Coordinates of C-alpha atoms in Angstrom, one line a residue:
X47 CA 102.8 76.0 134.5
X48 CA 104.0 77.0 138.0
X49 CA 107.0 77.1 140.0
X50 CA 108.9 74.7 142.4
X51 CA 107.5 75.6 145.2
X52 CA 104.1 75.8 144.1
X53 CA 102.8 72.1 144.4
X54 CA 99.2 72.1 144.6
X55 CA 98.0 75.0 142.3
X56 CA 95.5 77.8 143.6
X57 CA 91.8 77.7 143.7
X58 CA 89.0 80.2 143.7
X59 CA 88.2 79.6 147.4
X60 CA 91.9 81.0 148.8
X61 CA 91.8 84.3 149.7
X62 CA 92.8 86.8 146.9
X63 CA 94.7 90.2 149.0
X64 CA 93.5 91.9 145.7
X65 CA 92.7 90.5 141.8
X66 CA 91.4 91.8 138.8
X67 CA 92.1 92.3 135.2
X68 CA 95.6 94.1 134.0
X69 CA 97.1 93.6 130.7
X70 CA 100.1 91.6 129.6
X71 CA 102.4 93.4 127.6
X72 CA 104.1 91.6 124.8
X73 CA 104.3 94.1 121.8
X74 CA 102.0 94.7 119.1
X75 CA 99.2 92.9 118.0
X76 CA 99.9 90.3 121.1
X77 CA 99.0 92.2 124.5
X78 CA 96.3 90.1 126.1
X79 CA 93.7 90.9 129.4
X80 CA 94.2 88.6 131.9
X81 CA 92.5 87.8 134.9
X82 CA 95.7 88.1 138.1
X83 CA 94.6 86.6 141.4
X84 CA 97.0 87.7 144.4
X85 CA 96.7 85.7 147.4
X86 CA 98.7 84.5 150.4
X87 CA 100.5 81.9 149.1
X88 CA 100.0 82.9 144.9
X89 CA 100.8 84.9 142.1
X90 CA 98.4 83.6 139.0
X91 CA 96.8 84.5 136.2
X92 CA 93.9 83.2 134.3
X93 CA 92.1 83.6 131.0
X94 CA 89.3 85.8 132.5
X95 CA 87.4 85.7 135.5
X96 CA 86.5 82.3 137.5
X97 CA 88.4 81.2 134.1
X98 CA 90.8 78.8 132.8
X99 CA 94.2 79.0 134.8
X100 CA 96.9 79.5 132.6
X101 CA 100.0 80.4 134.8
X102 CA 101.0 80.5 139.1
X103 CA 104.2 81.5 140.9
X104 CA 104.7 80.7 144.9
X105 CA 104.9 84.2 146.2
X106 CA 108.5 83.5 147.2
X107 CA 109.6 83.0 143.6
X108 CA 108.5 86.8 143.1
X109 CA 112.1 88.5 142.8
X110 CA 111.3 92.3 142.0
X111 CA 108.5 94.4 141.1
X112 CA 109.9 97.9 138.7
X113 CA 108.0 100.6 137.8
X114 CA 108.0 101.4 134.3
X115 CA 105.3 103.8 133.4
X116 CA 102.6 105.6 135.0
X117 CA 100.2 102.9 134.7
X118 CA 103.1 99.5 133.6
X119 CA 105.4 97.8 136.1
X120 CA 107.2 94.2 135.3
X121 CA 107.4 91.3 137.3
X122 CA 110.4 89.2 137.5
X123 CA 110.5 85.9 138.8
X124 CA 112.6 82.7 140.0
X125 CA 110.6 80.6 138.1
X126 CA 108.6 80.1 135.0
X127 CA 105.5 82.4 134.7
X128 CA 103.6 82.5 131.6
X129 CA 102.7 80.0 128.6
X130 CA 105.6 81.7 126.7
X131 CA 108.3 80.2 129.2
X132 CA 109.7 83.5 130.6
X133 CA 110.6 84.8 133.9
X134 CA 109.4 88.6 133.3
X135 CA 106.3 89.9 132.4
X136 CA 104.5 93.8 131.9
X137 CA 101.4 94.7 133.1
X138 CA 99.5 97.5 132.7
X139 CA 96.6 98.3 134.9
X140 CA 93.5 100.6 134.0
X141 CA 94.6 104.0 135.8
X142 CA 97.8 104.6 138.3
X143 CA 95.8 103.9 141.3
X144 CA 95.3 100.7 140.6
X145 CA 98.8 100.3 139.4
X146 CA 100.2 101.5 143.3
X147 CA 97.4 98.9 144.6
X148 CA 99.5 96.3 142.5
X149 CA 102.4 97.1 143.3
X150 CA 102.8 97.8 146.9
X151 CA 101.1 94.2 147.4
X152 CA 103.3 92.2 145.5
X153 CA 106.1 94.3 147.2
X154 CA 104.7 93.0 150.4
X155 CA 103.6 96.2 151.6
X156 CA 101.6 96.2 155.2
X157 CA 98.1 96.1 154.2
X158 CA 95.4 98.1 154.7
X159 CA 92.8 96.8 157.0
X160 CA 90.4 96.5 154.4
X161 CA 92.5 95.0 152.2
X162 CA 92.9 92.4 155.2
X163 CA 89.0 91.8 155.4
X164 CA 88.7 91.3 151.4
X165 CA 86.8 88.4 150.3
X166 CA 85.8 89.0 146.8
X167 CA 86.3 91.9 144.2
X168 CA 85.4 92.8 140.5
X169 CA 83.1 94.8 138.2
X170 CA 78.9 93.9 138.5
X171 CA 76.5 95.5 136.5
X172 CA 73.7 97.4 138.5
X173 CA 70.7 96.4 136.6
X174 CA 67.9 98.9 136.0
X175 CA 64.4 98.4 134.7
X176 CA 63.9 100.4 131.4
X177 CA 62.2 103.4 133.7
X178 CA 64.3 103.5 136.3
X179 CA 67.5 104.8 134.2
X180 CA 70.6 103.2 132.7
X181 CA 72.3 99.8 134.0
X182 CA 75.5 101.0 135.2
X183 CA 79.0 98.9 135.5
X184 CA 80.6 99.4 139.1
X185 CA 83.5 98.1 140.9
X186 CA 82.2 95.9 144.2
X187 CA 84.3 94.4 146.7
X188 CA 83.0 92.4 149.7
X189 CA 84.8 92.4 152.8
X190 CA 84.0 90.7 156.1
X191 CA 82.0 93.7 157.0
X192 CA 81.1 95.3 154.3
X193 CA 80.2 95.3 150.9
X194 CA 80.7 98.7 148.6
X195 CA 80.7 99.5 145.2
X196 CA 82.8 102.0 143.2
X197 CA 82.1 104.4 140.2
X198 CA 85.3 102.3 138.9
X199 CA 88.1 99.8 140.1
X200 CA 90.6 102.7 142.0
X201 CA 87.7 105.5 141.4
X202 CA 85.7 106.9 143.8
X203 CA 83.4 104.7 146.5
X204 CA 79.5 105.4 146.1
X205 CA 78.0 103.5 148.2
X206 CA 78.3 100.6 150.9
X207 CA 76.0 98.8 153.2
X208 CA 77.2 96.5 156.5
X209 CA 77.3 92.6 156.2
X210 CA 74.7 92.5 159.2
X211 CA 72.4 94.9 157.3
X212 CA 72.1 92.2 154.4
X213 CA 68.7 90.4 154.6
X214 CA 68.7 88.4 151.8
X215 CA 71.6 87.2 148.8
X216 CA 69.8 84.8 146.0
X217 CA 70.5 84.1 142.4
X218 CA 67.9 85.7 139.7
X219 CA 68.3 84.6 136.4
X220 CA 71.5 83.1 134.6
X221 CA 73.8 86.0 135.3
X222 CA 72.1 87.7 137.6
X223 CA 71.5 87.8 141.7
X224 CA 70.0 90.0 143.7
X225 CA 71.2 91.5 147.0
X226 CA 68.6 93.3 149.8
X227 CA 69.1 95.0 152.9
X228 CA 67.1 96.2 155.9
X229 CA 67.1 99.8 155.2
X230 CA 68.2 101.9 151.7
X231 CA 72.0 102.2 150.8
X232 CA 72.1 102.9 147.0
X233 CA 72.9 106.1 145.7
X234 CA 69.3 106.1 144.4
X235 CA 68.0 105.5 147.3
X236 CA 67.2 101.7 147.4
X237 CA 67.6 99.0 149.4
X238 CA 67.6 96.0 146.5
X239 CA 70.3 95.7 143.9
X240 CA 70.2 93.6 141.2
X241 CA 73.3 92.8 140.0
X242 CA 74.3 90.8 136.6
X243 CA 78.5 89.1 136.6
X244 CA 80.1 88.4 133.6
X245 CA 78.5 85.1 133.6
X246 CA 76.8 82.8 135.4
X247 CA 80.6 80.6 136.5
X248 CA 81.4 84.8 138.3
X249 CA 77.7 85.0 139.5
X250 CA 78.6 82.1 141.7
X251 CA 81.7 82.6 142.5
X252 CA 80.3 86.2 144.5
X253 CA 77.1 84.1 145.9
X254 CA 80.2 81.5 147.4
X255 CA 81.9 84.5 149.3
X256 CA 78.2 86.2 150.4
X257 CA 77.8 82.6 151.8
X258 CA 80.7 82.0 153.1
X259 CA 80.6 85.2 155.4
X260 CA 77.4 83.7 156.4
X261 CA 73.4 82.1 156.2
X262 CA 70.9 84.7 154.0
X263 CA 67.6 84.3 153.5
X264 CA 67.2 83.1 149.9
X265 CA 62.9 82.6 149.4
X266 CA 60.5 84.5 149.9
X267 CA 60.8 87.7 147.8
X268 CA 59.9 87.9 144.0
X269 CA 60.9 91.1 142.7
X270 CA 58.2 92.6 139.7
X271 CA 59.8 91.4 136.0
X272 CA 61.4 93.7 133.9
X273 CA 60.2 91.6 131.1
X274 CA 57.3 88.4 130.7
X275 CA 58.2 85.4 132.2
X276 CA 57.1 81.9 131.3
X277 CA 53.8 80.7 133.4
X278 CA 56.4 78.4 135.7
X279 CA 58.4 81.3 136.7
X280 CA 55.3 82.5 138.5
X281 CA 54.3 82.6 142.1
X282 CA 50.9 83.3 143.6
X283 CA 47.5 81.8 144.2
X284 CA 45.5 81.4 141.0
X285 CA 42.1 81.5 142.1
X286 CA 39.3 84.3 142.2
X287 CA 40.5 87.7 141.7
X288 CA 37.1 89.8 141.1
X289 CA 37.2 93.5 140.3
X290 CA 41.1 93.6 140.9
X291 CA 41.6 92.0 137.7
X292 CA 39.4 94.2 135.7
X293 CA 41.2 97.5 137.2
X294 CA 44.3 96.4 137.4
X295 CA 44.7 97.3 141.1
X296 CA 47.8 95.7 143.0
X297 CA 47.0 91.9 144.6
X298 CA 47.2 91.8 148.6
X299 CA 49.0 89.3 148.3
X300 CA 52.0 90.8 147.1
X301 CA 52.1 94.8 146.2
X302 CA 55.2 94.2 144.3
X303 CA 53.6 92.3 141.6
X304 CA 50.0 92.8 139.8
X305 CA 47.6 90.2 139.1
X306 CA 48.7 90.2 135.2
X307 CA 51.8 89.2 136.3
X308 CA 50.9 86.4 138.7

């Protein structure tokens, strides 16, 4: 459902000036989370992320943003926005940061210059293997530059490494992909991050923008498994292994992995 204005709909590969998840408000019992993409041309909103679209406005058909609570404003439009057929709508986002984020963007504010440089944004799990700690949910963005992740969507930035700095970006596992620079940048200490989207559809939508910024390495490097993998999920030279394989001792080949995981 979309305005007049709005003749081809949006896709995934315009460039959002910020998105994320914020809550309709339609009273109780019916408030839903929707996905809300902002971009140059488009105000939309779908049923989750890299989901279904359900609604878009042309920008132009935006006729006043309010303020109506620390963390709610309403949107009024020209045009139909929603499933329901009406031309105002609630949101709530998560804290009041990210409600001013909202706001002064749809208002047209001047933009920030990293705002200007954004190419992707949304929550990624940090995996951890069972002894290095707890897998922990961040907010990442990805600009042209740089990418950075957050303790939470508005909260507080932890870490960041320079596009440039970026050796290698390749998909691990359904969910999962797994980003590498030259030198440490985690707040651990590391230089690897593997990181697990909300499902495989989001996993690609954030190895697109990585791509799209520019050619990473994608072979070459098989981190150790957290868990067993099937015999043709294996890489190495099957062949003679001596004494290594009776003490256990790392392969040359590859200190990452042992030989009872080859």
């Amino acid at each position: 459902m979309a305005g007049v204005f709005a003749l081809e709909p949006p896709t995934w590969d315009d460039k959002p000036v910020v998105e994320g998840y914020l809550r309709k408000i339609r009273g109780f019992a019916q408030n839903r989370t929707r996905f809300f993409r902002l971009t140059e041309k488009y105000f939309a909103f779908y049923a989750r992320d890299r989901g279904e679209l359900i609604s878009y406005v042309h920008r132009s058909e935006i006729q006043s943003i309010t303020d109506k609570d620390a963390r709610r404003f309403e949107v009024k439009t020209s045009a139909v926005f929603g499933a329901s057929g009406a031309t105002s709508m609630v949101l709530e986002a998560p804290d009041e940061k990210v409600k001013f984020r909202w706001v002064s963007a749809l208002r047209g504010a001047a933009a920030s210059e990293e705002a200007k440089e954004l190419i992707i944004e949304g929550y990624l799990t940090k995996v951890q293997s069972l002894t290095s700690g707890f897998s922990r949910r961040r907010w990442f963005t990805l600009t042209s530059h740089m990418l950075t992740y957050y303790e939470c969507e508005g909260g507080e930035a932890m870490a960041s490494v320079a596009v440039c700095d970026i050796d290698k970006v390749m998909e691990q596992g359904d969910d999962e992909f797994l980003v590498q620079a030259k030198h440490p940048f985690s707040k651990s200490g590391s230089s690897v991050l593997t990181l697990e989207a909300e499902n495989q559809l989001v996993r690609d939508k954030w190895l697109s923008a990585f791509r799209r910024l520019r050619t990473f390495n994608t072979s070459g490097y098989t981190p150790l498994p957290q868990t067993t993998r099937p015999v043709s999920d294996h890489y190495g030279v099957v062949g003679k292994v001596g004494s290594q394989e009776e003490i256990d001792e790392p392969s040359e080949g590859n200190r990452f992995i042992r030989n009872r995981d080859l």
